[in-house]
Amino acid sequence: MNPAPRPVMQRLRAACAWAALAVLGSLAVWTPPARAVELSISCGAVGRELELCKQGAEAWAQQSGHSVRIVSTPNSATERLALYQQLLAGASPEIDVYQIDVVWPGILARNLVDLAPYAKGAQDAHFRSIVANNTVDGKLVAMPFYTDAGVLFYRQDLLDKYGIAVPTTWQQMTDAAKTIQAGERRAGVDGLWGFVFQGRAYEGLTVNALEWIDSFGGGRIVDGDGGVTIDNPRAKAALSLAQGWIGKIAPEGVLNYAEEEARGVFQSGHAVFMRNWPYAWSLANGADSPVRGKVGVVALPSGGEGGRHTGVLGGWNLAVSRHSRHIAEAADLVMYLTSAAEQKRRAIAASYNPTRPALYEDPEVLKASPFFRTLYPTFAQAVARPSRVTGREYNRVSSAFSNSVHQVLTGREQPGPALARLEHDLQRLGRRGWLRSDDGR
Ligand code: GLC
């Protein structure tokens, strides 16, 4: 792969981000009240997110008499953040409610409203760790919408055919992928790959690579005290293994895959294993899915001895812009969309993990996604990215990390030198202390 020089890529991405800010239409409302307002909400569009968001917003509009415009945003978390930052920096009232990533509260807090007065204690029914994550300088800047952790999807039928057990280490996964890929190709199944994941240089690669590294016992890039820990032998071993996947068990194209590209390959029957988020479960088992009924899901493999089954914590929250002209109505919409009924509907329809522990005991939710029970520890103990400790600098840390990992995956750099350089760059970035270091820049 020979990507265009960075500035061109950046400009292209920005252009795409703006192009993707397509207004998808106003939702109809019956008999508007005297003070009816029109809100706009930015929703994700990965998997069935947009459709579910529209349905939820429509239900609120019917109940409240207001109307809601849905704004679709880029699928890449990195591109979405860039778009939000542009809008918020310009104090734009264009979007009232933002769907924000679990790693963004520290970055965006200054532009978001404190929702505590509107939540009136409703936040206490959500996972405490997420509420704490969304609380910045005592302000509840977002309500938990859905949570996530990385998991491993596999083709049960293919493992059975080759008499291979579900892998529990990355090495076993690599070996199983090789054996099945080679066997199937010999049997004339063209285009089957062993493993797909998110390998594009963006936030998704930060998550994937942190999973590999932490599962090898190689730490979390920056530790809880703000110390940079990335240059270590276990991190190096994890990246060496991953580098060896490219072109062998993973297609070269994986270097440009985000979530949906990986899912496309897996769901069309062209991969044995896939790292993805729980939303892929309901789609892989959808009526029109070629792999329906053939898929299993487990915790991600561990790095072997001294390692652990690391799934990185993901998830999205709903926040109200302080530049909104309708803050009270926007907060009401947020409370509706994060309510128990709405989270239950989303969990059953599309396997979006609720942020309310009580829903993990709900029989209808568990029937739709049985792995919500079996993988509960994966969700409850998911490993956080170092976003709290690096505060407003998180995005710079994450970009530096994912770009370095991408260089290693493409083979342009070797893990040792790449990690040494990354450690140096991150130390420079954090030299004045993470939480203060963004001031004035
Ligand atoms: C998912 C996660 C989010 C993460 C993103 C990376 O959307 O929920 O937390 O940042 O993937 O691609």
CSV table of C-alpha atoms and ligand atoms in Angstrom, one decimal:
chain,number,residue,atom,x,y,z
A,1,MET,CA,0.0,0.0,0.0
A,2,ASN,CA,1.2,3.4,-0.9
A,3,PRO,CA,-1.1,6.0,0.8
A,4,ALA,CA,-1.2,9.6,-0.3
A,5,PRO,CA,1.0,12.0,1.7
A,6,ARG,CA,-0.6,12.9,5.0
A,7,PRO,CA,-1.7,16.5,4.3
A,8,VAL,CA,-3.7,15.3,1.2
A,9,MET,CA,-5.2,12.4,3.2
A,10,GLN,CA,-6.2,14.9,6.0
A,11,ARG,CA,-7.8,17.2,3.5
A,12,LEU,CA,-9.6,14.4,1.9
A,13,ARG,CA,-10.9,13.1,5.2
A,14,ALA,CA,-12.1,16.6,6.3
A,15,ALA,CA,-13.9,16.9,2.9
A,16,CYS,CA,-15.5,13.5,3.4
A,17,ALA,CA,-16.5,14.4,6.9
A,18,TRP,CA,-18.3,17.5,5.7
A,19,ALA,CA,-19.9,15.7,2.9
A,20,ALA,CA,-21.2,13.1,5.3
A,21,LEU,CA,-22.9,15.8,7.4
A,22,ALA,CA,-26.0,15.0,5.4
A,23,VAL,CA,-29.3,15.9,6.9
A,24,LEU,CA,-31.4,12.8,6.6
A,25,GLY,CA,-34.7,14.4,6.9
A,26,SER,CA,-37.0,15.8,9.5
A,27,LEU,CA,-39.2,13.5,11.4
A,28,ALA,CA,-42.9,14.1,11.2
A,29,VAL,CA,-44.6,15.3,14.3
A,30,TRP,CA,-48.3,15.4,15.1
A,31,THR,CA,-50.0,18.7,16.3
A,32,PRO,CA,-47.0,20.7,17.4
A,33,PRO,CA,-47.4,22.4,20.8
A,34,ALA,CA,-47.2,26.2,20.9
A,35,ARG,CA,-43.5,26.2,21.7
A,36,ALA,CA,-42.5,23.3,19.4
A,37,VAL,CA,-38.8,23.4,18.6
A,38,GLU,CA,-36.7,21.5,16.1
A,39,LEU,CA,-33.7,19.7,17.5
A,40,SER,CA,-30.9,18.1,15.7
A,41,ILE,CA,-29.0,15.1,16.9
A,42,SER,CA,-25.8,13.6,15.5
A,43,CYS,CA,-26.1,9.8,15.5
A,44,GLY,CA,-23.6,7.2,14.5
A,45,ALA,CA,-24.3,5.1,11.5
A,46,VAL,CA,-22.2,2.0,12.1
A,47,GLY,CA,-24.4,-1.1,11.6
A,48,ARG,CA,-28.0,-0.3,12.5
A,49,GLU,CA,-27.2,2.7,14.7
A,50,LEU,CA,-28.8,5.3,12.4
A,51,GLU,CA,-32.1,3.4,11.9
A,52,LEU,CA,-32.4,2.9,15.7
A,53,CYS,CA,-31.6,6.4,16.5
A,54,LYS,CA,-34.2,7.7,14.0
A,55,GLN,CA,-36.9,5.4,15.6
A,56,GLY,CA,-36.0,6.5,19.1
A,57,ALA,CA,-36.0,10.2,18.1
A,58,GLU,CA,-39.3,9.8,16.3
A,59,ALA,CA,-40.9,8.2,19.4
A,60,TRP,CA,-39.7,11.1,21.5
A,61,ALA,CA,-40.9,13.6,19.0
A,62,GLN,CA,-44.4,12.1,19.0
A,63,GLN,CA,-44.5,12.1,22.7
A,64,SER,CA,-43.2,15.6,23.2
A,65,GLY,CA,-44.6,17.4,20.2
A,66,HIS,CA,-41.2,18.7,19.1
A,67,SER,CA,-39.4,17.5,16.0
A,68,VAL,CA,-35.9,16.1,15.5
A,69,ARG,CA,-33.5,16.3,12.6
A,70,ILE,CA,-31.0,13.4,12.3
A,71,VAL,CA,-27.6,14.3,11.2
A,72,SER,CA,-25.4,11.4,10.0
A,73,THR,CA,-21.7,11.6,10.8
A,74,PRO,CA,-18.6,9.8,9.5
A,75,ASN,CA,-18.3,6.2,10.6
A,76,SER,CA,-14.7,6.6,11.6
A,77,ALA,CA,-14.5,7.9,15.2
A,78,THR,CA,-11.4,9.9,14.3
A,79,GLU,CA,-13.2,11.7,11.5
A,80,ARG,CA,-16.3,12.2,13.6
A,81,LEU,CA,-14.2,13.9,16.4
A,82,ALA,CA,-12.6,16.2,13.8
A,83,LEU,CA,-16.1,17.3,12.6
A,84,TYR,CA,-17.4,17.8,16.1
A,85,GLN,CA,-14.3,19.9,17.1
A,86,GLN,CA,-14.9,22.1,14.0
A,87,LEU,CA,-18.5,22.7,14.9
A,88,LEU,CA,-17.9,23.2,18.6
A,89,ALA,CA,-14.9,25.5,18.0
A,90,GLY,CA,-17.2,27.7,15.9
A,91,ALA,CA,-19.8,27.7,18.6
A,92,SER,CA,-22.2,26.3,16.1
A,93,PRO,CA,-25.8,25.8,17.3
A,94,GLU,CA,-26.4,23.4,14.3
A,95,ILE,CA,-26.3,20.3,16.4
A,96,ASP,CA,-28.0,20.2,19.8
A,97,VAL,CA,-27.3,16.6,20.8
A,98,TYR,CA,-24.0,14.9,20.1
A,99,GLN,CA,-23.3,11.2,20.3
A,100,ILE,CA,-19.9,11.2,21.8
A,101,ASP,CA,-17.3,8.4,22.2
A,102,VAL,CA,-16.4,7.1,25.7
A,103,VAL,CA,-12.9,8.6,25.1
A,104,TRP,CA,-14.0,12.1,24.4
A,105,PRO,CA,-15.5,13.7,27.6
A,106,GLY,CA,-12.2,15.2,28.5
A,107,ILE,CA,-11.7,16.6,25.1
A,108,LEU,CA,-15.1,18.1,24.6
A,109,ALA,CA,-16.2,18.9,28.1
A,110,ARG,CA,-15.8,22.6,27.8
A,111,ASN,CA,-18.5,22.8,25.1
A,112,LEU,CA,-21.0,20.5,26.8
A,113,VAL,CA,-23.8,21.2,29.3
A,114,ASP,CA,-23.9,19.7,32.8
A,115,LEU,CA,-26.7,17.2,32.6
A,116,ALA,CA,-27.0,16.4,36.3
A,117,PRO,CA,-29.9,18.9,36.9
A,118,TYR,CA,-31.8,17.2,34.1
A,119,ALA,CA,-30.9,13.6,35.0
A,120,LYS,CA,-32.1,14.1,38.6
A,121,GLY,CA,-30.4,10.9,39.7
A,122,ALA,CA,-31.3,8.8,36.6
A,123,GLN,CA,-27.5,8.4,36.1
A,124,ASP,CA,-27.4,6.2,39.2
A,125,ALA,CA,-29.0,3.3,37.3
A,126,HIS,CA,-26.1,3.2,34.8
A,127,PHE,CA,-22.7,1.6,35.2
A,128,ARG,CA,-20.9,3.7,37.8
A,129,SER,CA,-17.6,3.5,35.9
A,130,ILE,CA,-19.2,5.1,32.8
A,131,VAL,CA,-20.9,7.8,34.8
A,132,ALA,CA,-17.5,8.6,36.4
A,133,ASN,CA,-15.9,8.6,33.0
A,134,ASN,CA,-18.5,11.1,31.8
A,135,THR,CA,-18.0,13.4,34.8
A,136,VAL,CA,-15.4,16.1,34.1
A,137,ASP,CA,-14.6,18.6,36.8
A,138,GLY,CA,-17.7,17.6,38.6
A,139,LYS,CA,-19.9,18.1,35.5
A,140,LEU,CA,-21.9,15.2,34.1
A,141,VAL,CA,-21.2,16.1,30.5
A,142,ALA,CA,-22.9,13.1,28.9
A,143,MET,CA,-25.4,10.3,29.6
A,144,PRO,CA,-24.4,6.7,28.9
A,145,PHE,CA,-26.1,5.5,25.7
A,146,TYR,CA,-24.5,2.1,25.0
A,147,THR,CA,-21.3,0.4,26.0
A,148,ASP,CA,-19.0,-1.9,24.1
A,149,ALA,CA,-16.0,-4.2,24.5
A,150,GLY,CA,-13.9,-5.9,21.8
A,151,VAL,CA,-14.8,-9.5,21.2
A,152,LEU,CA,-13.8,-12.4,18.9
A,153,PHE,CA,-16.3,-13.7,16.4
A,154,TYR,CA,-15.6,-17.1,14.8
A,155,ARG,CA,-17.1,-19.5,12.4
A,156,GLN,CA,-18.2,-22.5,14.4
A,157,ASP,CA,-18.9,-24.6,11.3
A,158,LEU,CA,-15.3,-24.2,10.1
A,159,LEU,CA,-13.8,-24.9,13.5
A,160,ASP,CA,-15.9,-28.1,13.6
A,161,LYS,CA,-14.9,-29.2,10.1
A,162,TYR,CA,-11.2,-29.0,11.0
A,163,GLY,CA,-11.7,-30.3,14.6
A,164,ILE,CA,-10.1,-27.2,16.1
A,165,ALA,CA,-11.2,-25.8,19.5
A,166,VAL,CA,-12.1,-22.1,19.9
A,167,PRO,CA,-8.7,-20.4,20.4
A,168,THR,CA,-7.9,-18.9,23.8
A,169,THR,CA,-4.5,-17.4,22.8
A,170,TRP,CA,-3.5,-15.2,19.9
A,171,GLN,CA,-1.0,-17.8,18.8
A,172,GLN,CA,-3.7,-20.5,18.7
A,173,MET,CA,-5.9,-18.1,16.8
A,174,THR,CA,-3.1,-17.5,14.3
A,175,ASP,CA,-2.5,-21.2,13.9
A,176,ALA,CA,-6.2,-22.1,13.5
A,177,ALA,CA,-6.6,-19.3,11.0
A,178,LYS,CA,-3.7,-20.6,8.9
A,179,THR,CA,-4.9,-24.2,8.9
A,180,ILE,CA,-8.5,-23.4,8.0
A,181,GLN,CA,-7.5,-20.8,5.4
A,182,ALA,CA,-5.1,-23.2,3.7
A,183,GLY,CA,-7.5,-26.1,3.9
A,184,GLU,CA,-10.4,-24.2,2.4
A,185,ARG,CA,-8.3,-22.7,-0.3
A,186,ARG,CA,-7.0,-26.2,-1.3
A,187,ALA,CA,-10.6,-27.2,-1.5
A,188,GLY,CA,-11.3,-24.4,-4.0
A,189,VAL,CA,-12.9,-21.8,-1.6
A,190,ASP,CA,-11.3,-18.7,-3.1
A,191,GLY,CA,-10.9,-15.5,-1.1
A,192,LEU,CA,-11.3,-17.0,2.4
A,193,TRP,CA,-9.1,-15.2,5.0
A,194,GLY,CA,-8.2,-16.3,8.5
A,195,PHE,CA,-8.7,-13.1,10.4
A,196,VAL,CA,-10.1,-9.6,9.9
A,197,PHE,CA,-9.9,-6.6,12.3
A,198,GLN,CA,-9.7,-2.8,12.2
A,199,GLY,CA,-6.3,-2.0,10.8
A,200,ARG,CA,-6.8,1.5,9.3
A,201,ALA,CA,-4.8,4.3,11.0
A,202,TYR,CA,-7.6,5.7,13.2
A,203,GLU,CA,-9.1,5.2,16.6
A,204,GLY,CA,-10.2,1.7,15.8
A,205,LEU,CA,-6.6,0.6,15.4
A,206,THR,CA,-5.7,2.2,18.7
A,207,VAL,CA,-8.3,-0.1,20.3
A,208,ASN,CA,-7.2,-3.2,18.4
A,209,ALA,CA,-3.5,-2.7,19.1
A,210,LEU,CA,-4.1,-1.9,22.8
A,211,GLU,CA,-6.0,-5.2,23.0
A,212,TRP,CA,-3.1,-7.1,21.6
A,213,ILE,CA,-0.5,-5.3,23.8
A,214,ASP,CA,-2.4,-5.4,27.0
A,215,SER,CA,-3.3,-9.1,26.4
A,216,PHE,CA,0.5,-9.8,26.3
A,217,GLY,CA,1.0,-7.9,29.6
A,218,GLY,CA,2.5,-5.0,27.7
A,219,GLY,CA,0.5,-2.3,29.5
A,220,ARG,CA,-1.8,0.5,28.3
A,221,ILE,CA,0.4,3.0,26.5
A,222,VAL,CA,0.3,5.5,29.4
A,223,ASP,CA,-0.2,4.2,33.0
A,224,GLY,CA,-2.6,5.5,35.6
A,225,ASP,CA,0.0,8.1,36.8
A,226,GLY,CA,0.6,9.5,33.4
A,227,GLY,CA,3.9,7.6,32.8
A,228,VAL,CA,4.5,6.5,29.2
A,229,THR,CA,5.0,2.7,29.2
A,230,ILE,CA,4.7,1.7,25.6
A,231,ASP,CA,8.3,0.8,24.8
A,232,ASN,CA,8.5,-2.7,26.4
A,233,PRO,CA,9.3,-6.2,25.3
A,234,ARG,CA,5.8,-7.5,25.6
A,235,ALA,CA,4.3,-4.7,23.5
A,236,LYS,CA,7.0,-5.5,21.0
A,237,ALA,CA,6.1,-9.2,21.0
A,238,ALA,CA,2.4,-8.4,20.5
A,239,LEU,CA,3.2,-6.1,17.5
A,240,SER,CA,5.5,-8.6,15.9
A,241,LEU,CA,2.8,-11.2,16.0
A,242,ALA,CA,0.3,-8.8,14.4
A,243,GLN,CA,2.8,-7.7,11.8
A,244,GLY,CA,3.1,-11.3,10.7
A,245,TRP,CA,-0.7,-11.6,10.0
A,246,ILE,CA,-0.7,-9.1,7.2
A,247,GLY,CA,-0.9,-10.7,3.8
A,248,LYS,CA,-0.7,-14.1,5.5
A,249,ILE,CA,-4.0,-14.7,7.5
A,250,ALA,CA,-5.3,-11.1,7.0
A,251,PRO,CA,-5.8,-9.5,3.6
A,252,GLU,CA,-3.6,-6.5,2.8
A,253,GLY,CA,-6.8,-4.5,2.7
A,254,VAL,CA,-7.2,-4.9,6.4
A,255,LEU,CA,-4.8,-1.9,6.7
A,256,ASN,CA,-7.7,0.2,5.5
A,257,TYR,CA,-10.5,-1.5,7.4
A,258,ALA,CA,-12.7,0.0,10.0
A,259,GLU,CA,-15.5,-1.9,11.7
A,260,GLU,CA,-17.9,-2.1,8.8
A,261,GLU,CA,-15.3,-3.3,6.3
A,262,ALA,CA,-14.3,-6.1,8.6
A,263,ARG,CA,-17.9,-7.0,9.2
A,264,GLY,CA,-18.6,-7.0,5.4
A,265,VAL,CA,-15.8,-9.6,4.8
A,266,PHE,CA,-16.8,-11.8,7.8
A,267,GLN,CA,-20.5,-11.6,7.2
A,268,SER,CA,-20.2,-12.5,3.5
A,269,GLY,CA,-18.5,-15.7,4.6
A,270,HIS,CA,-14.9,-14.7,3.7
A,271,ALA,CA,-13.2,-14.8,7.1
A,272,VAL,CA,-12.8,-17.4,9.8
A,273,PHE,CA,-12.2,-15.0,12.7
A,274,MET,CA,-13.1,-11.3,13.2
A,275,ARG,CA,-12.4,-8.8,16.0
A,276,ASN,CA,-15.3,-6.5,16.3
A,277,TRP,CA,-17.9,-5.0,18.7
A,278,PRO,CA,-21.1,-6.8,19.9
A,279,TYR,CA,-23.3,-4.9,17.3
A,280,ALA,CA,-22.0,-7.3,14.7
A,281,TRP,CA,-23.7,-10.3,16.4
A,282,SER,CA,-27.3,-9.3,15.5
A,283,LEU,CA,-26.3,-8.5,11.9
A,284,ALA,CA,-24.3,-11.7,11.4
A,285,ASN,CA,-27.4,-13.6,12.5
A,286,GLY,CA,-29.8,-11.5,10.5
A,287,ALA,CA,-32.3,-13.1,8.2
A,288,ASP,CA,-30.2,-12.2,5.1
A,289,SER,CA,-26.8,-13.1,6.5
A,290,PRO,CA,-24.9,-15.9,4.7
A,291,VAL,CA,-23.3,-16.9,8.1
A,292,ARG,CA,-26.5,-16.9,10.1
A,293,GLY,CA,-26.4,-19.6,12.8
A,294,LYS,CA,-22.7,-20.4,12.1
A,295,VAL,CA,-21.1,-17.8,14.3
A,296,GLY,CA,-19.8,-17.9,17.8
A,297,VAL,CA,-18.5,-15.1,20.0
A,298,VAL,CA,-16.0,-15.3,22.8
A,299,ALA,CA,-13.6,-13.1,24.8
A,300,LEU,CA,-10.6,-12.0,22.7
A,301,PRO,CA,-7.6,-14.3,23.0
A,302,SER,CA,-4.9,-13.7,25.6
A,303,GLY,CA,-1.2,-13.2,24.8
A,304,GLY,CA,-0.3,-16.5,26.5
A,305,GLU,CA,1.6,-16.9,29.7
A,306,GLY,CA,1.4,-13.8,31.9
A,307,GLY,CA,-1.3,-12.4,29.5
A,308,ARG,CA,-5.0,-11.8,29.8
A,309,HIS,CA,-8.1,-11.7,27.7
A,310,THR,CA,-8.3,-8.0,27.1
A,311,GLY,CA,-11.3,-6.4,25.5
A,312,VAL,CA,-11.0,-2.6,25.3
A,313,LEU,CA,-13.9,-0.6,26.6
A,314,GLY,CA,-15.8,1.3,23.9
A,315,GLY,CA,-19.2,2.9,23.8
A,316,TRP,CA,-21.1,6.0,23.2
A,317,ASN,CA,-22.8,8.7,25.2
A,318,LEU,CA,-25.2,11.5,24.5
A,319,ALA,CA,-24.3,15.1,25.3
A,320,VAL,CA,-25.9,18.5,24.9
A,321,SER,CA,-24.0,21.3,23.3
A,322,ARG,CA,-23.7,24.4,25.3
A,323,HIS,CA,-24.2,26.3,22.0
A,324,SER,CA,-27.7,24.7,21.6
A,325,ARG,CA,-30.6,27.1,21.5
A,326,HIS,CA,-32.9,24.5,23.1
A,327,ILE,CA,-30.9,23.0,26.0
A,328,ALA,CA,-33.9,21.9,28.1
A,329,GLU,CA,-35.6,20.1,25.2
A,330,ALA,CA,-32.3,18.6,24.1
A,331,ALA,CA,-31.6,17.3,27.6
A,332,ASP,CA,-35.1,15.8,27.6
A,333,LEU,CA,-34.4,13.9,24.3
A,334,VAL,CA,-31.1,12.6,25.9
A,335,MET,CA,-33.0,11.3,28.9
A,336,TYR,CA,-35.5,9.6,26.7
A,337,LEU,CA,-32.9,7.9,24.5
A,338,THR,CA,-30.9,6.7,27.4
A,339,SER,CA,-33.9,5.4,29.3
A,340,ALA,CA,-34.3,1.7,30.3
A,341,ALA,CA,-37.1,1.1,27.7
A,342,GLU,CA,-35.1,2.6,24.9
A,343,GLN,CA,-31.9,0.7,25.8
A,344,LYS,CA,-33.9,-2.5,26.0
A,345,ARG,CA,-35.3,-2.0,22.6
A,346,ARG,CA,-31.9,-1.3,21.1
A,347,ALA,CA,-30.4,-4.3,22.9
A,348,ILE,CA,-33.1,-6.7,21.5
A,349,ALA,CA,-33.3,-5.2,18.0
A,350,ALA,CA,-29.5,-4.8,17.3
A,351,SER,CA,-27.4,-6.2,20.2
A,352,TYR,CA,-26.2,-2.8,21.5
A,353,ASN,CA,-25.0,-3.3,25.0
A,354,PRO,CA,-27.1,-1.4,27.6
A,355,THR,CA,-25.3,0.8,30.1
A,356,ARG,CA,-27.7,-0.3,32.8
A,357,PRO,CA,-26.7,-3.4,34.8
A,358,ALA,CA,-30.3,-4.3,35.4
A,359,LEU,CA,-30.9,-5.0,31.7
A,360,TYR,CA,-28.2,-7.8,31.8
A,361,GLU,CA,-30.7,-9.8,33.9
A,362,ASP,CA,-33.7,-9.1,31.6
A,363,PRO,CA,-34.8,-12.5,30.0
A,364,GLU,CA,-35.8,-10.9,26.6
A,365,VAL,CA,-32.4,-9.1,26.3
A,366,LEU,CA,-30.5,-12.2,27.2
A,367,LYS,CA,-32.6,-14.3,24.7
A,368,ALA,CA,-31.6,-12.0,21.9
A,369,SER,CA,-27.9,-11.9,22.8
A,370,PRO,CA,-27.0,-14.8,25.0
A,371,PHE,CA,-23.4,-13.6,25.1
A,372,PHE,CA,-24.4,-10.6,27.2
A,373,ARG,CA,-24.5,-13.1,30.0
A,374,THR,CA,-21.6,-15.3,29.1
A,375,LEU,CA,-19.3,-12.4,28.3
A,376,TYR,CA,-20.5,-10.2,31.2
A,377,PRO,CA,-17.0,-10.2,32.7
A,378,THR,CA,-15.5,-9.0,29.4
A,379,PHE,CA,-17.9,-6.1,29.5
A,380,ALA,CA,-17.6,-5.4,33.2
A,381,GLN,CA,-13.8,-5.6,33.2
A,382,ALA,CA,-13.1,-4.0,29.9
A,383,VAL,CA,-9.8,-2.1,29.7
A,384,ALA,CA,-10.1,1.6,29.3
A,385,ARG,CA,-7.9,3.6,26.8
A,386,PRO,CA,-5.7,6.2,28.6
A,387,SER,CA,-8.2,9.0,27.9
A,388,ARG,CA,-8.8,10.1,31.5
A,389,VAL,CA,-5.2,10.4,32.4
A,390,THR,CA,-4.2,12.2,29.2
A,391,GLY,CA,-7.3,14.4,29.3
A,392,ARG,CA,-7.4,16.8,26.4
A,393,GLU,CA,-4.3,15.3,24.9
A,394,TYR,CA,-5.9,11.9,24.4
A,395,ASN,CA,-6.5,12.3,20.7
A,396,ARG,CA,-2.9,13.2,20.0
A,397,VAL,CA,-1.7,10.2,22.1
A,398,SER,CA,-4.1,7.9,20.2
A,399,SER,CA,-3.1,9.3,16.8
A,400,ALA,CA,0.6,8.9,17.5
A,401,PHE,CA,-0.1,5.3,18.7
A,402,SER,CA,-2.3,4.2,15.8
A,403,ASN,CA,0.0,5.8,13.2
A,404,SER,CA,3.1,4.0,14.7
A,405,VAL,CA,1.2,0.7,14.8
A,406,HIS,CA,0.1,1.2,11.2
A,407,GLN,CA,3.7,1.7,10.1
A,408,VAL,CA,4.6,-1.6,11.8
A,409,LEU,CA,1.7,-3.4,10.1
A,410,THR,CA,2.6,-2.1,6.7
A,411,GLY,CA,6.2,-3.3,7.3
A,412,ARG,CA,7.7,0.2,6.9
A,413,GLU,CA,8.9,0.1,10.5
A,414,GLN,CA,9.9,-2.7,12.8
A,415,PRO,CA,8.2,-3.0,16.3
A,416,GLY,CA,11.4,-2.2,18.3
A,417,PRO,CA,12.3,1.1,16.7
A,418,ALA,CA,8.7,2.1,16.2
A,419,LEU,CA,7.9,1.7,19.9
A,420,ALA,CA,11.1,3.5,21.0
A,421,ARG,CA,10.2,6.5,18.8
A,422,LEU,CA,6.6,6.5,20.0
A,423,GLU,CA,7.7,6.4,23.6
A,424,HIS,CA,9.9,9.4,23.0
A,425,ASP,CA,7.1,11.3,21.1
A,426,LEU,CA,4.6,10.6,23.8
A,427,GLN,CA,7.0,11.7,26.6
A,428,ARG,CA,7.4,15.0,24.7
A,429,LEU,CA,3.7,15.4,24.4
A,430,GLY,CA,3.1,14.8,28.1
A,431,ARG,CA,6.2,16.6,29.4
A,432,ARG,CA,4.3,19.4,31.1
A,433,GLY,CA,1.7,17.1,32.7
A,434,TRP,CA,-1.2,15.8,30.6
A,435,LEU,CA,-4.1,17.7,32.1
A,436,ARG,CA,-2.5,21.1,31.8
A,437,SER,CA,-0.6,20.6,28.6
A,438,ASP,CA,-3.3,21.5,26.2
A,439,ASP,CA,-3.9,24.9,27.7
A,440,GLY,CA,-3.3,27.7,25.3
A,441,ARG,CA,-2.4,25.5,22.3
B,1,GLC,C1,-16.6,1.8,18.6
B,1,GLC,C2,-16.5,2.0,20.1
B,1,GLC,C3,-15.7,3.3,20.3
B,1,GLC,C4,-14.4,3.3,19.6
B,1,GLC,C5,-14.6,3.0,18.1
B,1,GLC,C6,-13.3,2.9,17.4
B,1,GLC,O1,-17.4,2.6,18.0
B,1,GLC,O2,-17.7,2.0,20.7
B,1,GLC,O3,-15.6,3.5,21.7
B,1,GLC,O4,-13.7,4.5,19.8
B,1,GLC,O5,-15.3,1.9,18.0
B,1,GLC,O6,-13.4,2.6,16.1
